[in-house]
GROMACS .gro file of C-alpha atoms in nm:
model
  314
    1MET     CA    1  -0.153  -0.744   1.617
    2GLY     CA    2  -0.136  -0.505   1.932
    3MET     CA    3  -0.153  -0.102   1.926
    4LEU     CA    4  -0.097   0.167   2.124
    5ILE     CA    5  -0.312   0.287   2.417
    6ASP     CA    6  -0.159   0.590   2.571
    7GLY     CA    7   0.147   0.564   2.448
    8ARG     CA    8   0.202   0.212   2.555
    9TRP     CA    9   0.262  -0.060   2.365
   10GLU     CA   10  -0.013  -0.325   2.407
   11SER     CA   11   0.074  -0.631   2.240
   12ASP     CA   12  -0.309  -0.810   2.287
   13ASP     CA   13  -0.410  -0.854   1.934
   14VAL     CA   14  -0.722  -0.633   1.911
   15SER     CA   15  -1.013  -0.710   1.695
   16SER     CA   16  -1.101  -0.564   1.355
   17THR     CA   17  -1.396  -0.857   1.316
   18ALA     CA   18  -1.779  -0.712   1.322
   19LYS     CA   19  -2.021  -0.930   1.439
   20ASP     CA   20  -2.130  -1.039   1.132
   21GLY     CA   21  -1.785  -1.182   1.068
   22SER     CA   22  -1.715  -0.878   0.829
   23TRP     CA   23  -1.386  -0.780   0.855
   24ARG     CA   24  -1.322  -0.381   0.906
   25ARG     CA   25  -0.975  -0.189   0.898
   26ALA     CA   26  -0.891   0.071   1.131
   27PRO     CA   27  -0.935   0.445   1.004
   28SER     CA   28  -0.593   0.643   0.967
   29SER     CA   29  -0.498   0.877   1.247
   30PHE     CA   30  -0.235   1.118   1.120
   31ARG     CA   31  -0.424   1.315   0.772
   32ASN     CA   32  -0.146   1.659   0.775
   33TRP     CA   33  -0.085   1.780   0.415
   34LEU     CA   34   0.220   1.878   0.216
   35GLN     CA   35   0.189   2.256   0.162
   36THR     CA   36   0.340   2.428  -0.196
   37SER     CA   37   0.372   2.764  -0.108
   38ASP     CA   38   0.665   2.918   0.118
   39ALA     CA   39   0.394   3.075   0.362
   40ASP     CA   40   0.556   3.155   0.707
   41ASP     CA   41   0.216   2.975   0.874
   42SER     CA   42   0.291   2.618   0.690
   43GLN     CA   43   0.360   2.330   0.939
   44PHE     CA   44   0.517   2.099   0.664
   45PRO     CA   45   0.633   2.295   0.397
   46ALA     CA   46   0.787   2.101   0.086
   47ALA     CA   47   1.088   2.110   0.087
   48PRO     CA   48   1.378   1.851  -0.073
   49SER     CA   49   1.533   1.595   0.204
   50ARG     CA   50   1.344   1.701   0.459
   51TYR     CA   51   1.088   1.406   0.484
   52HIS     CA   52   1.143   1.067   0.517
   53LEU     CA   53   0.943   0.760   0.444
   54TYR     CA   54   0.861   0.495   0.601
   55ALA     CA   55   0.784   0.135   0.432
   56ALA     CA   56   0.765  -0.207   0.492
   57TRP     CA   57   0.811  -0.487   0.112
   58ASN     CA   58   0.515  -0.674   0.221
   59CYS     CA   59   0.253  -0.416   0.292
   60PRO     CA   60   0.089  -0.329   0.011
   61TRP     CA   61  -0.028   0.018   0.149
   62ALA     CA   62   0.310   0.117   0.143
   63HIS     CA   63   0.393  -0.030  -0.165
   64ARG     CA   64   0.175   0.264  -0.348
   65ALA     CA   65   0.402   0.554  -0.198
   66LEU     CA   66   0.716   0.346  -0.336
   67LEU     CA   67   0.587   0.347  -0.648
   68VAL     CA   68   0.420   0.753  -0.691
   69ARG     CA   69   0.772   0.875  -0.483
   70ASN     CA   70   0.959   0.620  -0.853
   71ALA     CA   71   0.691   0.749  -1.084
   72LYS     CA   72   0.779   1.171  -1.050
   73GLY     CA   73   1.102   1.141  -1.000
   74LEU     CA   74   1.118   1.167  -0.584
   75THR     CA   75   1.352   0.895  -0.501
   76PRO     CA   76   1.625   1.190  -0.423
   77HIS     CA   77   1.440   1.403  -0.287
   78ILE     CA   78   1.258   1.103  -0.033
   79ALA     CA   79   1.540   0.878   0.163
   80VAL     CA   80   1.261   0.580   0.296
   81SER     CA   81   1.369   0.348   0.595
   82PHE     CA   82   1.228  -0.051   0.516
   83ALA     CA   83   1.064  -0.217   0.877
   84LYS     CA   84   1.107  -0.586   0.858
   85PRO     CA   85   0.956  -0.783   0.587
   86ALA     CA   86   0.735  -0.914   0.881
   87ARG     CA   87   0.558  -0.816   1.190
   88SER     CA   88   0.639  -0.976   1.581
   89GLU     CA   89   0.414  -0.863   1.914
   90GLN     CA   90   0.570  -0.531   1.888
   91GLY     CA   91   0.438  -0.500   1.543
   92TRP     CA   92   0.635  -0.321   1.283
   93ILE     CA   93   1.015  -0.352   1.433
   94PHE     CA   94   1.336  -0.289   1.232
   95ALA     CA   95   1.689  -0.491   1.271
   96SER     CA   96   2.025  -0.290   1.434
   97ASP     CA   97   2.168  -0.192   1.091
   98GLY     CA   98   2.114  -0.352   0.704
   99GLU     CA   99   1.844  -0.309   0.506
  100PHE     CA  100   1.574  -0.289   0.801
  101ARG     CA  101   1.759  -0.057   0.981
  102ASP     CA  102   1.536   0.276   1.064
  103ARG     CA  103   1.794   0.498   0.876
  104LEU     CA  104   1.701   0.853   1.127
  105PHE     CA  105   1.700   0.723   1.431
  106GLY     CA  106   1.773   0.408   1.500
  107VAL     CA  107   1.466   0.286   1.679
  108HIS     CA  108   1.397  -0.123   1.757
  109ALA     CA  109   1.012  -0.106   1.645
  110LEU     CA  110   0.770   0.138   1.470
  111HIS     CA  111   0.598   0.217   1.752
  112GLU     CA  112   0.888   0.426   1.886
  113LEU     CA  113   0.832   0.678   1.608
  114TYR     CA  114   0.500   0.698   1.679
  115THR     CA  115   0.484   0.808   2.087
  116ARG     CA  116   0.759   1.035   1.929
  117ALA     CA  117   0.542   1.243   1.747
  118ASP     CA  118   0.313   1.224   1.995
  119PRO     CA  119   0.367   1.084   2.372
  120GLY     CA  120   0.019   0.973   2.435
  121PHE     CA  121  -0.120   0.849   2.115
  122THR     CA  122  -0.334   0.552   2.070
  123GLY     CA  123  -0.391   0.360   1.741
  124ARG     CA  124  -0.313   0.080   1.546
  125VAL     CA  125   0.097   0.161   1.410
  126THR     CA  126   0.087   0.117   1.058
  127VAL     CA  127   0.297   0.175   0.729
  128PRO     CA  128   0.285   0.404   0.545
  129VAL     CA  129   0.459   0.688   0.772
  130LEU     CA  130   0.571   1.027   0.618
  131TRP     CA  131   0.784   1.179   0.836
  132ASP     CA  132   0.924   1.554   0.881
  133THR     CA  133   1.260   1.592   1.035
  134GLU     CA  134   1.291   1.954   1.110
  135THR     CA  135   0.951   1.927   1.325
  136ASP     CA  136   0.983   1.560   1.368
  137LYS     CA  137   0.646   1.505   1.342
  138ILE     CA  138   0.492   1.255   1.106
  139VAL     CA  139   0.246   1.422   0.826
  140SER     CA  140   0.032   1.157   0.739
  141ASN     CA  141   0.042   0.718   0.727
  142GLU     CA  142  -0.267   0.755   0.502
  143SER     CA  143  -0.139   0.649   0.256
  144ALA     CA  144  -0.418   0.804  -0.022
  145ASP     CA  145  -0.301   1.104   0.130
  146ILE     CA  146   0.112   1.073   0.047
  147VAL     CA  147   0.037   0.882  -0.286
  148ARG     CA  148  -0.100   1.261  -0.361
  149MET     CA  149   0.108   1.451  -0.221
  150PHE     CA  150   0.400   1.244  -0.383
  151ASN     CA  151   0.213   1.364  -0.729
  152ASP     CA  152   0.225   1.774  -0.690
  153ALA     CA  153   0.382   1.910  -0.345
  154PHE     CA  154   0.724   1.887  -0.499
  155ALA     CA  155   0.658   1.964  -0.863
  156ARG     CA  156   0.928   2.235  -0.843
  157TRP     CA  157   1.178   2.008  -0.846
  158THR     CA  158   1.045   1.728  -1.073
  159PRO     CA  159   0.991   1.870  -1.388
  160GLY     CA  160   0.850   1.633  -1.659
  161ALA     CA  161   0.756   1.454  -1.418
  162VAL     CA  162   0.412   1.253  -1.582
  163ASP     CA  163   0.082   1.440  -1.362
  164LEU     CA  164  -0.111   1.094  -1.210
  165TYR     CA  165  -0.375   1.358  -1.106
  166PRO     CA  166  -0.474   1.579  -1.410
  167GLU     CA  167  -0.827   1.765  -1.397
  168SER     CA  168  -0.932   1.636  -1.732
  169HIS     CA  169  -0.943   1.272  -1.550
  170ARG     CA  170  -1.036   1.377  -1.180
  171ARG     CA  171  -1.418   1.203  -1.143
  172GLU     CA  172  -1.259   0.917  -1.307
  173ILE     CA  173  -0.958   0.838  -1.105
  174GLU     CA  174  -1.174   0.903  -0.794
  175GLN     CA  175  -1.454   0.646  -0.961
  176TRP     CA  176  -1.228   0.416  -0.975
  177ASN     CA  177  -1.066   0.446  -0.673
  178GLU     CA  178  -1.345   0.398  -0.437
  179ARG     CA  179  -1.416   0.093  -0.603
  180ILE     CA  180  -1.072  -0.052  -0.607
  181HIS     CA  181  -1.027   0.043  -0.254
  182ARG     CA  182  -1.321  -0.064  -0.169
  183THR     CA  183  -1.393  -0.429  -0.352
  184VAL     CA  184  -1.022  -0.484  -0.453
  185ASN     CA  185  -0.724  -0.347  -0.254
  186ASN     CA  186  -0.928  -0.408   0.099
  187GLY     CA  187  -1.153  -0.643  -0.044
  188VAL     CA  188  -0.899  -0.962  -0.057
  189TYR     CA  189  -0.817  -0.861   0.335
  190ARG     CA  190  -1.239  -0.899   0.347
  191ALA     CA  191  -1.236  -1.236   0.145
  192GLY     CA  192  -0.889  -1.323   0.428
  193PHE     CA  193  -0.983  -1.257   0.732
  194ALA     CA  194  -1.383  -1.309   0.748
  195THR     CA  195  -1.506  -1.547   0.999
  196SER     CA  196  -1.815  -1.605   0.811
  197GLN     CA  197  -1.931  -1.759   0.492
  198ALA     CA  198  -2.142  -1.493   0.394
  199ALA     CA  199  -1.909  -1.191   0.490
  200TYR     CA  200  -1.693  -1.411   0.265
  201ASP     CA  201  -1.876  -1.486  -0.046
  202GLU     CA  202  -2.008  -1.120  -0.079
  203ALA     CA  203  -1.612  -1.010  -0.008
  204VAL     CA  204  -1.548  -1.218  -0.313
  205SER     CA  205  -1.853  -1.173  -0.516
  206ALA     CA  206  -1.694  -0.772  -0.520
  207LEU     CA  207  -1.401  -0.852  -0.549
  208PHE     CA  208  -1.403  -1.020  -0.949
  209GLU     CA  209  -1.745  -0.803  -1.052
  210THR     CA  210  -1.479  -0.563  -1.029
  211LEU     CA  211  -1.184  -0.783  -1.220
  212GLU     CA  212  -1.397  -0.822  -1.440
  213LEU     CA  213  -1.507  -0.501  -1.486
  214ILE     CA  214  -1.142  -0.367  -1.534
  215GLU     CA  215  -1.106  -0.680  -1.752
  216ARG     CA  216  -1.397  -0.547  -1.979
  217THR     CA  217  -1.159  -0.124  -1.954
  218LEU     CA  218  -0.829  -0.282  -2.011
  219GLN     CA  219  -0.994  -0.446  -2.369
  220GLN     CA  220  -1.083  -0.088  -2.475
  221SER     CA  221  -0.842   0.111  -2.319
  222ARG     CA  222  -0.438   0.068  -2.196
  223TYR     CA  223  -0.488   0.220  -1.849
  224LEU     CA  224  -0.804   0.303  -1.675
  225CYS     CA  225  -0.857   0.648  -1.775
  226GLY     CA  226  -0.762   0.611  -2.096
  227ASP     CA  227  -0.432   0.624  -2.281
  228ASP     CA  228  -0.298   0.814  -1.988
  229ILE     CA  229  -0.116   0.637  -1.606
  230THR     CA  230  -0.275   0.788  -1.319
  231GLU     CA  231  -0.263   0.712  -0.943
  232ALA     CA  232  -0.578   0.455  -1.059
  233ASP     CA  233  -0.318   0.262  -1.195
  234TRP     CA  234  -0.067   0.252  -0.930
  235ARG     CA  235  -0.336   0.212  -0.642
  236LEU     CA  236  -0.424  -0.094  -0.831
  237PHE     CA  237  -0.108  -0.241  -0.944
  238PRO     CA  238   0.020  -0.355  -0.539
  239THR     CA  239  -0.277  -0.612  -0.555
  240LEU     CA  240  -0.198  -0.749  -0.857
  241ALA     CA  241   0.171  -0.845  -0.758
  242ARG     CA  242   0.016  -1.002  -0.471
  243PHE     CA  243  -0.270  -1.148  -0.628
  244ASP     CA  244  -0.176  -1.509  -0.761
  245VAL     CA  245   0.142  -1.584  -0.522
  246ALA     CA  246  -0.037  -1.458  -0.190
  247TYR     CA  247  -0.425  -1.345  -0.204
  248HIS     CA  248  -0.483  -1.684  -0.425
  249SER     CA  249  -0.407  -1.911  -0.199
  250ALA     CA  250  -0.358  -1.758   0.157
  251PHE     CA  251  -0.678  -1.501   0.157
  252LYS     CA  252  -0.885  -1.794  -0.086
  253CYS     CA  253  -0.925  -1.549  -0.351
  254ASN     CA  254  -0.912  -1.846  -0.582
  255LEU     CA  255  -1.241  -1.807  -0.821
  256LYS     CA  256  -0.941  -1.675  -1.098
  257ARG     CA  257  -0.586  -1.558  -1.092
  258ILE     CA  258  -0.474  -1.223  -1.264
  259THR     CA  259  -0.312  -1.431  -1.565
  260ASP     CA  260  -0.667  -1.578  -1.638
  261PHE     CA  261  -0.757  -1.246  -1.729
  262PRO     CA  262  -0.589  -1.141  -2.043
  263ALA     CA  263  -0.635  -0.773  -2.098
  264LEU     CA  264  -0.564  -0.757  -1.699
  265TRP     CA  265  -0.223  -0.986  -1.673
  266LYS     CA  266  -0.077  -0.757  -1.978
  267TYR     CA  267  -0.166  -0.438  -1.822
  268ALA     CA  268   0.013  -0.557  -1.461
  269ARG     CA  269   0.305  -0.655  -1.693
  270GLN     CA  270   0.273  -0.328  -1.846
  271LEU     CA  271   0.312  -0.154  -1.540
  272TYR     CA  272   0.586  -0.378  -1.390
  273HIS     CA  273   0.791  -0.290  -1.674
  274TRP     CA  274   0.790   0.137  -1.591
  275PRO     CA  275   1.160   0.228  -1.535
  276GLY     CA  276   1.218   0.131  -1.143
  277VAL     CA  277   0.880  -0.033  -1.065
  278LYS     CA  278   1.044  -0.385  -1.065
  279ASP     CA  279   1.298  -0.285  -0.811
  280THR     CA  280   0.970  -0.168  -0.533
  281VAL     CA  281   0.866  -0.561  -0.616
  282ARG     CA  282   0.929  -0.843  -0.389
  283PHE     CA  283   0.746  -1.176  -0.521
  284ASP     CA  284   0.935  -1.403  -0.214
  285VAL     CA  285   0.867  -1.168   0.082
  286TYR     CA  286   0.497  -1.159  -0.071
  287ARG     CA  287   0.462  -1.565  -0.118
  288ALA     CA  288   0.626  -1.662   0.256
  289GLY     CA  289   0.434  -1.301   0.430
  290TYR     CA  290   0.092  -1.420   0.329
  291HIS     CA  291   0.162  -1.728   0.427
  292SER     CA  292   0.332  -1.693   0.779
  293LYS     CA  293   0.205  -1.899   1.046
  294SER     CA  294  -0.106  -1.787   1.154
  295GLU     CA  295  -0.371  -2.004   1.386
  296LYS     CA  296  -0.690  -1.868   1.159
  297ARG     CA  297  -0.490  -1.889   0.848
  298ASN     CA  298  -0.197  -2.137   0.806
  299PRO     CA  299  -0.132  -2.284   1.163
  300HIS     CA  300   0.217  -2.531   1.011
  301GLY     CA  301   0.312  -2.198   0.861
  302ILE     CA  302   0.367  -2.370   0.544
  303VAL     CA  303   0.462  -2.160   0.254
  304PRO     CA  304   0.413  -2.271  -0.111
  305ILE     CA  305   0.610  -2.336  -0.351
  306GLY     CA  306   0.398  -2.198  -0.658
  307PRO     CA  307   0.291  -2.053  -0.868
  308GLN     CA  308   0.544  -1.938  -1.097
  309ILE     CA  309   0.437  -1.657  -1.225
  310ALA     CA  310   0.613  -1.499  -1.486
  311TRP     CA  311   0.594  -1.152  -1.488
  312ASN     CA  312   0.889  -1.057  -1.719
  313ALA     CA  313   0.719  -1.203  -2.054
  314ALA     CA  314   0.663  -0.932  -2.281
   0.00000   0.00000   0.00000
């Protein structure tokens, strides 16, 4: 995967696997926050057309930012640049023109953006990235923070948009977020990148225990927190969209498919049919990306033809 070390790109892979064979996700490095006030000392005040989002179609963490940008009506106010849907020795890269170009600076690799913000940066280079065009700095590369900022920082420009983090559901949302992140969003990677049977068994067991819990919950309610859609639903959806076409086979999460959970499958299609959501989903990219050539997971790079999932079913 490579990383930046003191501002220099090192393409050699740095293992994220612990001695027990379990996989660890590196923490995000930029954790600034958008300010909703107009105070003179606000480094990153919320303002339309000031901030730019960097994303990639195949990244589920970037996907959640795209979903909330859409749900909150922010598409006219926050532009997006998409990296190519496959990483290279330079990490996430851009084309010179077309869909996958950097619309701000025309850089070739995302790590150039990181060193533009911090010339001596050391760490992983990930999407999503929320960039401030006025200070020439990265606000955040933590998807959970970007989702939360998108929900409330631009409220004055998006009147009537649904509140995805309402006071009445905050405790419940945080409980779902913690469990889903640990056992589902991250759980599929812990299963797919495990290098010991014990680590794989632990990850897969926790994953399907949570999916069963979600199934029981959705048998009683429309969304995770009752009748109100919240950020917890949109944080879950990227994993659901990728599950049957990618994680089930490529990451060996094959005890069941999402289509085998009646309530969960109905719920997933409900989210998929929300206005604008289909435009954030690229099943062809997921299938090809997660089955790309890998010495450990897929040495021949053969992309399976199926399964074909009826997401457009009512």
